[in-house]
Coordinates of C-alpha atoms and ligand atoms in Angstrom, one line a residue:
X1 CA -52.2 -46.0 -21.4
X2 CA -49.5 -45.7 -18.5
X3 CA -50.8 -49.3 -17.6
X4 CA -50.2 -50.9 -21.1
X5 CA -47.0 -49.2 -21.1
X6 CA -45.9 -51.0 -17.5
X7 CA -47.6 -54.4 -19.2
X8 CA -45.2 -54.3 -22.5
X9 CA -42.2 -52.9 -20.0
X10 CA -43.2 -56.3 -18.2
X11 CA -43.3 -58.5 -21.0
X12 CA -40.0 -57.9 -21.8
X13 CA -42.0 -56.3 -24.9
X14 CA -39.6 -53.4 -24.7
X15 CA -36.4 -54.9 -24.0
X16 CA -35.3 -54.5 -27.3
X17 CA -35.5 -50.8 -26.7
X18 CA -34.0 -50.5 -23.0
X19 CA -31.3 -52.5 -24.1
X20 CA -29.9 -50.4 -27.0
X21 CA -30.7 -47.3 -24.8
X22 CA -28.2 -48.8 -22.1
X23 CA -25.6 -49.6 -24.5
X24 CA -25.1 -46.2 -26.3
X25 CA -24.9 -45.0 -22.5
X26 CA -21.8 -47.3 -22.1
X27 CA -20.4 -45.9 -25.5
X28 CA -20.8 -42.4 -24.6
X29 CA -19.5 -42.4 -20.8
X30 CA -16.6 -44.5 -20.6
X31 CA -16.4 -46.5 -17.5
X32 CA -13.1 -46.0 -16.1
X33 CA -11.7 -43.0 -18.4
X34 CA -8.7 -42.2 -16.4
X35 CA -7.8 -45.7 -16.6
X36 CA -7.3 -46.1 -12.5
X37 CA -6.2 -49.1 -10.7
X38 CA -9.3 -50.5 -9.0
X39 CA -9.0 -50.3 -5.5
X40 CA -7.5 -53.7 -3.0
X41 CA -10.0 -53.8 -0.5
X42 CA -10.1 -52.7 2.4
X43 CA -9.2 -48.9 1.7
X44 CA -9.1 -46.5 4.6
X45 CA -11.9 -44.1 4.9
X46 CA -10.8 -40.5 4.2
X47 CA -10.7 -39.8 8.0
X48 CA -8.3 -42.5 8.3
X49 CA -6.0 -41.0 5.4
X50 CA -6.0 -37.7 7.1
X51 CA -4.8 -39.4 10.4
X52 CA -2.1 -41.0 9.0
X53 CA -0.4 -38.5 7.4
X54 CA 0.0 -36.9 10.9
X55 CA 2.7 -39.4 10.8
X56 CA 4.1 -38.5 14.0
X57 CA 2.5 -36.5 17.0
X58 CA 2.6 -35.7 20.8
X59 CA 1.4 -37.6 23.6
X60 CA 1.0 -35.1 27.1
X61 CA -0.2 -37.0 29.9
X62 CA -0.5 -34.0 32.4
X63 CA -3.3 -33.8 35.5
X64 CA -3.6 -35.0 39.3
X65 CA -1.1 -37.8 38.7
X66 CA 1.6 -34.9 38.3
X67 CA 1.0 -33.7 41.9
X68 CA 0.0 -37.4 43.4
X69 CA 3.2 -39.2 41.8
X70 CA 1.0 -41.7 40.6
X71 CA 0.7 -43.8 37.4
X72 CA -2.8 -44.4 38.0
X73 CA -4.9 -42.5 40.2
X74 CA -7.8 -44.5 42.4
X75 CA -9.9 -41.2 41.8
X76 CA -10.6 -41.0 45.5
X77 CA -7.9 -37.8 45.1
X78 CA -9.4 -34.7 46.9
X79 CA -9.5 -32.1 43.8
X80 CA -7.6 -30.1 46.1
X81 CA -4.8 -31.7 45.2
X82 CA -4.7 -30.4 41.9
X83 CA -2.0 -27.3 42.3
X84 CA 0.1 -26.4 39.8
X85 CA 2.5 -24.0 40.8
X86 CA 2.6 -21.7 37.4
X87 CA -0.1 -21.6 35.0
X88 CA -0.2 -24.4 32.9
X89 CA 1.4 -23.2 29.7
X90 CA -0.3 -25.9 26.7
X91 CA 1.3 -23.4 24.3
X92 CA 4.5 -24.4 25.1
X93 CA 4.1 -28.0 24.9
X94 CA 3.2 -27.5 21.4
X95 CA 5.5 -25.7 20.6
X96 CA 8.5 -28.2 21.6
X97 CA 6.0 -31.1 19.7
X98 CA 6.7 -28.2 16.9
X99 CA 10.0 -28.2 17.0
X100 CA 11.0 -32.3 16.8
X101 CA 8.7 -32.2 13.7
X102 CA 5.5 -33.2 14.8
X103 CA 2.2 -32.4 13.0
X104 CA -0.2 -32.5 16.0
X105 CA -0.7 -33.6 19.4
X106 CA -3.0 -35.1 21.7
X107 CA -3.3 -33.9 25.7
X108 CA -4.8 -36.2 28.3
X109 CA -7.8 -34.4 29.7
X110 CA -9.3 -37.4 32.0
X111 CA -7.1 -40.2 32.6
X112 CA -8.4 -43.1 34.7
X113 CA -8.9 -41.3 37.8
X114 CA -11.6 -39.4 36.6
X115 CA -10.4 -35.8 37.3
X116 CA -11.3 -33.5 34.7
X117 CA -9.1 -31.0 33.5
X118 CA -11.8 -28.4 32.3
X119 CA -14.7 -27.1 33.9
X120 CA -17.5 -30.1 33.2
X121 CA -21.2 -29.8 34.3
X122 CA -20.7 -34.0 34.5
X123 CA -18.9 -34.3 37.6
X124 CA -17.7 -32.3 40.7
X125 CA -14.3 -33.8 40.3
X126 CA -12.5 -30.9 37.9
X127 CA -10.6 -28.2 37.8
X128 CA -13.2 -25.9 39.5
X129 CA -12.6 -27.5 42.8
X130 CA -8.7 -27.6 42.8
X131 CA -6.4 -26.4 44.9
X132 CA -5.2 -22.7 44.1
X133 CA -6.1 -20.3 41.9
X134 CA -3.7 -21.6 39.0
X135 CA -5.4 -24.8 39.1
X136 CA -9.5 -23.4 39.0
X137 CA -8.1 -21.3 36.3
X138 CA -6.7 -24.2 34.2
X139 CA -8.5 -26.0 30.9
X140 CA -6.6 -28.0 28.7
X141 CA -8.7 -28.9 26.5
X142 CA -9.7 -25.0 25.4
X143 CA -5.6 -23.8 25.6
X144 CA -4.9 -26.7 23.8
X145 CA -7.0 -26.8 20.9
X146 CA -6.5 -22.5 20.7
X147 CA -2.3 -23.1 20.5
X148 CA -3.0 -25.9 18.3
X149 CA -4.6 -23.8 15.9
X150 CA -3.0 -21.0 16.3
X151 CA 0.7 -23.0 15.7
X152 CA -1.2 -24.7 12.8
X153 CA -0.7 -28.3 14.5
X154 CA -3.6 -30.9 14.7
X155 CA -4.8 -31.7 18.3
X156 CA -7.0 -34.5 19.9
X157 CA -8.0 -35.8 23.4
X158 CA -7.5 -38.4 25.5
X159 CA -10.2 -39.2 27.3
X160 CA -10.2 -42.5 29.7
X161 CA -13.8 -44.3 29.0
X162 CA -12.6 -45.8 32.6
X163 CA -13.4 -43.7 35.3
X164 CA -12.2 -44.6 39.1
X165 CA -14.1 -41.6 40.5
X166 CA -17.5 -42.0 38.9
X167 CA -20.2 -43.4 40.4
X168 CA -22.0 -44.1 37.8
X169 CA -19.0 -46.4 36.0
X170 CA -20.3 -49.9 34.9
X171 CA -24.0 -49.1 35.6
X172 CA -25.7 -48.3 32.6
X173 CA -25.7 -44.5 32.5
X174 CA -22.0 -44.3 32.8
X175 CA -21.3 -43.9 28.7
X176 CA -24.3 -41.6 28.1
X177 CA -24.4 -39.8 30.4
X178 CA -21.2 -39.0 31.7
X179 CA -19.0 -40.0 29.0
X180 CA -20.4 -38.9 26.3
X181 CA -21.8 -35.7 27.6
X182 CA -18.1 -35.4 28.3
X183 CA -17.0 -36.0 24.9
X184 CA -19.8 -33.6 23.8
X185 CA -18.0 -30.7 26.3
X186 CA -14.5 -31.1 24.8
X187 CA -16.4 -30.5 20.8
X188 CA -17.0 -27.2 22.0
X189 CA -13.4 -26.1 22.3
X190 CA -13.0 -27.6 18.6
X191 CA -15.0 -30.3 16.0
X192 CA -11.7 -30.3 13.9
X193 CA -10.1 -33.0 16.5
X194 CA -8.2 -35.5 14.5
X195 CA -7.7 -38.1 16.8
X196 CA -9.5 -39.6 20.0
X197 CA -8.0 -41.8 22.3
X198 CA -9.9 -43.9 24.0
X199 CA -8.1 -46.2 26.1
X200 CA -8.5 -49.8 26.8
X201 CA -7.4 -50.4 30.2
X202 CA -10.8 -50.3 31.9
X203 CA -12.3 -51.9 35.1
X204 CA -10.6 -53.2 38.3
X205 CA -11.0 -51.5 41.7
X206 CA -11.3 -47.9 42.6
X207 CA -13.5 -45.2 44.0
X208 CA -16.1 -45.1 42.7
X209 CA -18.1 -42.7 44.1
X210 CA -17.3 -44.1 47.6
X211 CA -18.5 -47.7 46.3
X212 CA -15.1 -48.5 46.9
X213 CA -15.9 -51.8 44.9
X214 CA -14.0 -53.7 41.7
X215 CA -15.9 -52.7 38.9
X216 CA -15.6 -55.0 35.9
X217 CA -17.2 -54.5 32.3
X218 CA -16.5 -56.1 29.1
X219 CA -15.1 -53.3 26.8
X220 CA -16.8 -54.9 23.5
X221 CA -20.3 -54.1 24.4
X222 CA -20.4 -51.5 27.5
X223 CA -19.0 -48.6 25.8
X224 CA -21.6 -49.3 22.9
X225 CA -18.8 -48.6 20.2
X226 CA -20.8 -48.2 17.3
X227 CA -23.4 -45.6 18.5
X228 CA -20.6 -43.6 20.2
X229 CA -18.6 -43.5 17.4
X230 CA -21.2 -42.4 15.2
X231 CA -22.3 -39.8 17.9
X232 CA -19.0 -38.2 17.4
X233 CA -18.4 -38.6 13.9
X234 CA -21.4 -36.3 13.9
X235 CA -19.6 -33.8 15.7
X236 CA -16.3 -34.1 14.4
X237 CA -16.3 -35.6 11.2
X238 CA -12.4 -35.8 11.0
X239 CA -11.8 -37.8 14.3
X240 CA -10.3 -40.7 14.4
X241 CA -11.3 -43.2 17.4
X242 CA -8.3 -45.3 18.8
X243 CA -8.6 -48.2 20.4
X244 CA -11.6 -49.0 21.6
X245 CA -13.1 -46.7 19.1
X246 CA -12.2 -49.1 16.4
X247 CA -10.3 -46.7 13.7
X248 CA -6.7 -47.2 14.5
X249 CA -4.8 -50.1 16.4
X250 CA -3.1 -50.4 19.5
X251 CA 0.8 -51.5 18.0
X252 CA 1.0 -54.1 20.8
X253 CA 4.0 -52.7 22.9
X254 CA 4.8 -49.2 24.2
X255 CA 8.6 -49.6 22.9
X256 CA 8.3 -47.4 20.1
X257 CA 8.4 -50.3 17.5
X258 CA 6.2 -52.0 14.8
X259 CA 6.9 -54.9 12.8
X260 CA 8.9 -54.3 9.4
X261 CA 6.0 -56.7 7.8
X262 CA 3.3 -54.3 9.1
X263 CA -0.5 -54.6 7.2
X264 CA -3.0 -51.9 7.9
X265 CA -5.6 -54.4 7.1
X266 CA -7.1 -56.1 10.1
X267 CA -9.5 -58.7 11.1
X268 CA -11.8 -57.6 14.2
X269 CA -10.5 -60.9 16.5
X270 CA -6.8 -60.1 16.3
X271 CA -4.4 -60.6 19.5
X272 CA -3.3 -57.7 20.0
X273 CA -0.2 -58.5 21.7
X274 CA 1.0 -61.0 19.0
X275 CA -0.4 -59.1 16.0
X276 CA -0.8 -55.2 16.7
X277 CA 3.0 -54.9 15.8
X278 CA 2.2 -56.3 12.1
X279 CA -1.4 -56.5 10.9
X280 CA -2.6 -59.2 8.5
X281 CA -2.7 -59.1 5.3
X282 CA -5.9 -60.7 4.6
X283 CA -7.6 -58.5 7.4
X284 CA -11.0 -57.4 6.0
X285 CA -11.1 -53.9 7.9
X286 CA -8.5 -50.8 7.4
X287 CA -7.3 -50.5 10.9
X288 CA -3.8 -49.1 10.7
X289 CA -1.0 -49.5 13.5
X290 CA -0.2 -46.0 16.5
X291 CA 2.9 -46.9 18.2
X292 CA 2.6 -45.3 21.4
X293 CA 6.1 -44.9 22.9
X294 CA 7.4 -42.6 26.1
X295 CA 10.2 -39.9 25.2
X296 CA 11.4 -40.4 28.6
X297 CA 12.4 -42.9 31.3
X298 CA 9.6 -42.9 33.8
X299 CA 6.5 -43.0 33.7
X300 CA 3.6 -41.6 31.3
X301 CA 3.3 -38.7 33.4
X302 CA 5.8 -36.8 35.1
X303 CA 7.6 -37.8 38.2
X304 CA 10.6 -36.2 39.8
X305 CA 14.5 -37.4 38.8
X306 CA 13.2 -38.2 34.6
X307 CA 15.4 -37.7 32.2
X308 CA 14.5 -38.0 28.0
X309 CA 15.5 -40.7 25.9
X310 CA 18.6 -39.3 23.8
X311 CA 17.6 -38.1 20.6
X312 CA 19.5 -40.8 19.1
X313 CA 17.2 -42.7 20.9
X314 CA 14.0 -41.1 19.8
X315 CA 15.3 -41.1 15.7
X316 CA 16.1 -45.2 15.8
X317 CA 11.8 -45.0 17.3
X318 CA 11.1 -43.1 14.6
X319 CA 12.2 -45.5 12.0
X320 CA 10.6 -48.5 14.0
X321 CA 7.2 -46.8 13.7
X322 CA 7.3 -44.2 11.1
X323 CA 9.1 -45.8 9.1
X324 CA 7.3 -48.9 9.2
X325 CA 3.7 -48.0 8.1
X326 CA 2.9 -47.2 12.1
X327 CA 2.0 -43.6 13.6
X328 CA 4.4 -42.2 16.5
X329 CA 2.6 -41.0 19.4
X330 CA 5.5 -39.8 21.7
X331 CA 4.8 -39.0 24.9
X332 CA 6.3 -36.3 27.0
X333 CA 4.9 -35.1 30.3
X334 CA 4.3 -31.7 31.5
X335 CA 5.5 -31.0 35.0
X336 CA 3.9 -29.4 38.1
X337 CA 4.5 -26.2 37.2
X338 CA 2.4 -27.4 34.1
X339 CA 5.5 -26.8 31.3
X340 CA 7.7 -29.6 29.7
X341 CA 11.0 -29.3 31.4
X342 CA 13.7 -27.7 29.3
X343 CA 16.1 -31.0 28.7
X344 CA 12.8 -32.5 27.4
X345 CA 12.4 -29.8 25.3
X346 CA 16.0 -29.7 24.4
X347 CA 15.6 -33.4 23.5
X348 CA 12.6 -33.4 21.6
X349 CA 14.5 -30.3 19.6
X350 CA 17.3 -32.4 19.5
X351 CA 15.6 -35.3 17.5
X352 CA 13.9 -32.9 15.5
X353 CA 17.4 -31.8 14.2
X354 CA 18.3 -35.5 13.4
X355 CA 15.1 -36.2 11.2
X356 CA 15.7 -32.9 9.4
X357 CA 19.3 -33.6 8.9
X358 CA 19.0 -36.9 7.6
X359 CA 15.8 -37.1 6.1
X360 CA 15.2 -33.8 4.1
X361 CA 17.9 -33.4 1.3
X362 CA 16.0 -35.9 -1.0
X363 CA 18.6 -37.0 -3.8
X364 CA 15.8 -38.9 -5.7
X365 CA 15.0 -35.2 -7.0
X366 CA 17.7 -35.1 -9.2
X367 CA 18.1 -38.6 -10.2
X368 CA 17.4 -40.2 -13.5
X369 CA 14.3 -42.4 -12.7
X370 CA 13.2 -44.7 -15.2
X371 CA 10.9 -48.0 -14.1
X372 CA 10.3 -50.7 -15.8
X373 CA 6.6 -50.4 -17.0
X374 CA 4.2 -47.2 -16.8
X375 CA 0.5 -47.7 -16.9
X376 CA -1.1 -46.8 -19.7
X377 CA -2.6 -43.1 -18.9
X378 CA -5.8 -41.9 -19.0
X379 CA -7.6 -38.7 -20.0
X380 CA -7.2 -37.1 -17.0
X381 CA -4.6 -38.9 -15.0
X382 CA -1.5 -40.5 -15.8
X383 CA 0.7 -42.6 -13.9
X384 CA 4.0 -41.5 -14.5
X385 CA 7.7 -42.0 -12.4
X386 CA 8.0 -38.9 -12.2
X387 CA 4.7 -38.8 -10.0
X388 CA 7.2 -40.2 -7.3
X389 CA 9.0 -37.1 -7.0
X390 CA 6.2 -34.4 -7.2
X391 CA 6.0 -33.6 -3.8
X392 CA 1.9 -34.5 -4.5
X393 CA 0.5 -37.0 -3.2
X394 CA -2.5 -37.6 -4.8
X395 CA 0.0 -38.8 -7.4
X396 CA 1.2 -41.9 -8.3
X397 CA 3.4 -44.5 -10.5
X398 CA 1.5 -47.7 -11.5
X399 CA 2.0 -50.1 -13.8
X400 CA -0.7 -51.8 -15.6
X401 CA -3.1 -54.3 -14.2
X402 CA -1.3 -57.8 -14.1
X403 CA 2.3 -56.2 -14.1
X404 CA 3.4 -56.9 -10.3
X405 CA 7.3 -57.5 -11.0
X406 CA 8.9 -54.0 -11.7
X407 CA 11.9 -51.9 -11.3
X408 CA 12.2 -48.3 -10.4
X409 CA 15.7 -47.0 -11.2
X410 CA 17.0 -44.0 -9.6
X411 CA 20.8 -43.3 -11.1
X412 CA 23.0 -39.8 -11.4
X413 CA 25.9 -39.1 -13.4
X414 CA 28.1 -37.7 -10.1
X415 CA 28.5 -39.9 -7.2
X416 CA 26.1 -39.7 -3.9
X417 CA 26.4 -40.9 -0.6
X418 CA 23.0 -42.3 0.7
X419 CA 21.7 -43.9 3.8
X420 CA 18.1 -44.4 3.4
X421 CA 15.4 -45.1 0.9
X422 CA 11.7 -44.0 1.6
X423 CA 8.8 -45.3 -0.2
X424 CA 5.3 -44.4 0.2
X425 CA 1.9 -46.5 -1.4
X426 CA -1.0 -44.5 -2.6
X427 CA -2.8 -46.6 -0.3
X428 CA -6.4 -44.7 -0.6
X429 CA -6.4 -48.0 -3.0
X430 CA -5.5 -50.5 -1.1
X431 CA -2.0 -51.4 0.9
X432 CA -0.4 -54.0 -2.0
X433 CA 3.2 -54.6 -1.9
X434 CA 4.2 -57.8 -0.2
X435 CA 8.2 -58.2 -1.2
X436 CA 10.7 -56.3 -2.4
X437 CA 14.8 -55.7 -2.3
X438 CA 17.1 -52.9 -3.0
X439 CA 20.0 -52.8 -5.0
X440 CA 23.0 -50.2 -5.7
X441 CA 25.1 -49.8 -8.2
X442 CA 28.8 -48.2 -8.4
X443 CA 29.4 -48.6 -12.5
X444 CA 26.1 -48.6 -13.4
X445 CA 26.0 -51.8 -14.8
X446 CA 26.8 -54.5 -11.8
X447 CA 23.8 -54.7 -9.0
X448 CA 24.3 -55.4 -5.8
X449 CA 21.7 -56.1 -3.0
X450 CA 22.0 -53.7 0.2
X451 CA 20.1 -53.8 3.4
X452 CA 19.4 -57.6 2.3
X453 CA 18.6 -58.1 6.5
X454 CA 16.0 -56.0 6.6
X455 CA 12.5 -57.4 5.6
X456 CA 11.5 -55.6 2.8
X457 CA 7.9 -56.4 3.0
X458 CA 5.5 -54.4 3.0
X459 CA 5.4 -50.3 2.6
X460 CA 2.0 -48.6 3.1
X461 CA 1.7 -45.4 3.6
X462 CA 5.0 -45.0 4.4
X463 CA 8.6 -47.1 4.7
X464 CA 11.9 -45.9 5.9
X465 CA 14.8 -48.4 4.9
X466 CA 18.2 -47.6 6.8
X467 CA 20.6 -48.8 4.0
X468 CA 22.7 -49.9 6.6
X469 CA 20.6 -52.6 8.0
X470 CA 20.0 -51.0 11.9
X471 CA 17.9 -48.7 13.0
X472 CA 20.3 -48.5 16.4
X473 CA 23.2 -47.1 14.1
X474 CA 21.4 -45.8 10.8
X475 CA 23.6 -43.0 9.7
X476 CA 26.9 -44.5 9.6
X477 CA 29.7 -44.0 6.6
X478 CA 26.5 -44.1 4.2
X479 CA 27.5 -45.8 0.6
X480 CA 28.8 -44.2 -2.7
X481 CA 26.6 -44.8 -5.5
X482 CA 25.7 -43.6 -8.8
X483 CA 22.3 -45.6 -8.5
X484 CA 19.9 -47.5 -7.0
X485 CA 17.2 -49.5 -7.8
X486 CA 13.8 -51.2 -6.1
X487 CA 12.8 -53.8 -7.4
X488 CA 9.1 -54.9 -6.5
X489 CA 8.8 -58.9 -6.1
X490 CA 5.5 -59.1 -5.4
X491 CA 2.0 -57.2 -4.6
X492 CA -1.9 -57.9 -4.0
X493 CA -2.0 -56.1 -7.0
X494 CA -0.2 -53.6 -9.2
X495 CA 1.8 -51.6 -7.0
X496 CA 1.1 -47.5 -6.9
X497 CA 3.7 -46.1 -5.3
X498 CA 3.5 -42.2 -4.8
X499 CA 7.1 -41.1 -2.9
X500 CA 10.3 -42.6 -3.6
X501 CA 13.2 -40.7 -2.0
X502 CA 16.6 -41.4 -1.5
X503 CA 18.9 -39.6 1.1
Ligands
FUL1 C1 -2.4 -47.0 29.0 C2 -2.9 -46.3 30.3 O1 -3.3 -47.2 31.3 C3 -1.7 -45.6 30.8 O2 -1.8 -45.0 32.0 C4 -1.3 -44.6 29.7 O3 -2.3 -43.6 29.7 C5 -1.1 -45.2 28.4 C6 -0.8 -44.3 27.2 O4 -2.2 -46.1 28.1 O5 -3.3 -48.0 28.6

């Protein structure tokens, strides 16, 4: 019987039967009820979502170039050398990174010389053999990841994949058994690290284990980026690998500045140099821009005589990378008494100040906001303007499918005094708008164009636009205006914007 069945089923004997079955499916499970915007591919995976709305983060390149001066260690350093003179106090660095606004931070825990800065079973060349008590006492990586937590900040490593000390480096035991044994080490102080870096300066001469050689490997095969990646993911789900780990972009300079046209879309052959600053938008992989930028004016890692950047300084960065759809990774170093020296501290504090000043009182919150279209809504979602001042951002404004040109109009009935416009895309969908312009108004009848020098491109997760024009001199006089209006020009598809604020 079950074989006649299968013969009829074959025939097409039953079609007649399958297809009315299939079609009062369709009737009684709508396929799109809530009516959502398909998505613009590619869309970040939800790792990469969490990432970027770290927005801005610390960078803490601290180990045995702080007590060898250097900028790059051979790794033929005797461990000894290693000698902080206080306990090294990763509390305290997080809690300056707290201060400025920051949402996480990343230490270095290995940079190129190989010395490891917690007690590894993969190499004599830790903390375990330094020089004083202070020093065979000291691991980052666990005091990191516990102040992290405990100051409710997200943390991450940096771990060089280059390694000047190890013998093993270019031979093909190096990544799995030293590297990633190493990466395995650092889960056990925390699998809820949100961001590896993973460096791309890599071969050259060094130590190597007394080879004493040049060591040269080509970074798009040896480090055998797909399995490692997935080795990790494994562990820690929510990391995102930089660089060479393929999840979020090198910006292409270390100035603290992406392009104003800036795509997180990417194709896997991109110059870096010439393209990290703005992605392309045709690129066929989410890979989304990390400016990483130095808060003071030496080196990455301490050295004596710095001084910070002026906080003045460090706002006009944020609004280059921020600002521009681009992560800020800003570094400060820790000095050999393992703390971040108190002007740093001041300055990071003091750039904190000027973020919260000028970018907190959000005067799009008691605007009248009216857009030109609103997508029709669907049973369980709409896609209302008011989703643009929520504070949620799992909600958005859209307009219907087809409808790219559109206006979002922000007026008040009193007169304000703005500076800057923020917008942010719902871009689990897809990164869309290409072009658009900002207008003011002072009767509320005649527009005028403002900030017409600044590329209004593209917005992504997130765009700051100084009203002004500069990001040097952004706060200015400000203008008085009883409204303002963006008007989108064009989009890869119909734009869904989820923040628009005005301050
Ligand atoms: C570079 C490294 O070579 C520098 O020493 C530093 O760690 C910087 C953040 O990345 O590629």
């Amino acid at each position: 019987m079950k074989k006649l069945f299968t013969c009829l089923a074959l025939l097409g004997l039953l079609a007649p039967f399958s297809a009315k079955a299939q079609l009062q499916l369709k009737a009684e499970v709508p396929a799109n009820p809530d009516n959502e915007p398909i998505e613009v591919h590619p869309v970040p995976h939800p790792r990469q979502l969490k990432w970027q709305e770290t927005e801005f983060y610390a960078f803490f390149h601290y180990g045995m170039n702080t007590y060898t001066g250097l900028e790059w260690g051979n790794g033929d350093e005797d461990p000894k050398r290693f000698a902080p003179t206080a306990a090294p106090n990763p509390r305290q660095w997080l809690e300056a990174a707290k201060a400025a606004g920051m949402r996480g931070g990343i230490a270095v825990v290995k940079h190129h010389d190989g010395f490891c800065q917690w007690p590894t079973e993969t190499t004599d060349h830790n903390v375990t053999n330094s020089g004083n008590e202070y020093g065979r006492n000291t691991n980052i990586p666990r005091d990191f990841a516990a102040a992290a937590k405990d100051l409710g900040l997200k943390y991450g490593f940096y771990i060089s994949p280059w390694d000047r000390n190890s013998v093993h480096y270019g031979t093909d035991t190096y990544v799995k058994d030293v590297f990633l044994k190493q990466c395995a080490e650092l889960a056990k102080y925390g699998t809820d690290q949100f961001e590896m870096w993973f460096d791309g300066a890599n071969g050259g001469s060094g130590y190597y284990g007394g080879r004493n050689t040049t060591v040269n490997v080509d970074r798009a095969t040896y480090y055998d980026v797909p399995n490692l990646r997935d080795s990790i993911h494994k562990v820690c789900p929510d990391c995102v690998l930089w660089g060479v780990g393929g999840e979020a972009r090198w910006i292409g300079n270390e100035a603290g500045w992406a392009g104003q046209t800036n795509w997180s879309p990417e194709n896997r052959d991109y110059a870096t140099e010439n393209n990290g600053m703005y992605g392309t938008e045709t690129g066929w992989f989410w890979f989304p821009g990390e400016s990483d930028a130095k808060a003071t004016n030496k080196g990455w890692f301490w050295h004596e005589g710095e001084s910070p950047l002026t906080p003045e300084r460090l706002f006009q960065m944020y609004l280059e990378t921020v600002g521009r759809n681009a992560t800020l990774i800003l570094n400060i170093p820790p000095n050999k008494a393992g703390v971040l020296p108190d002007a740093s501290v001041n300055a990071l504090k003091g750039m904190g100040d000027l973020v919260k000043a000028r970018l907190t009182n959000d005067l799009a919150k008691s605007a009248k906001i009216v857009v030109s279209e609103t997508r029709t809504k669907g049973t369980n979602r709409d896609y209302k303007a008011e989703n643009m001042t929520d504070g949620n951002k799992d909600t958005y404004w859209a307009t219907n499918d087809g409808t790219i040109e559109s206006t979002i109009t922000l007026t008040w009935d009193a007169e304000q005094t703005i500076r800057y416009v923020e917008l942010m895309e719902y871009i689990a969908k897809g990164q869309r708008v290409k072009k658009f312009k900002i207008e003011k108004t002072q009767d509320g009848t005649t527009w005028e164009r403002i900030a017409a020098n600044v590329e209004t491109t593209t917005v992504g997760y997130k765009r700051i636009i100084p009203l002004n024009g500069q990001t040097a001199n952004s706060y200015g006089e400000g203008y008085k205006v009883k409204g303002i209006r963006i008007v989108i020009e064009d989009s890869r598809a119909c734009p869904l914007i989820s923040k628009v604020s005005v301050y």
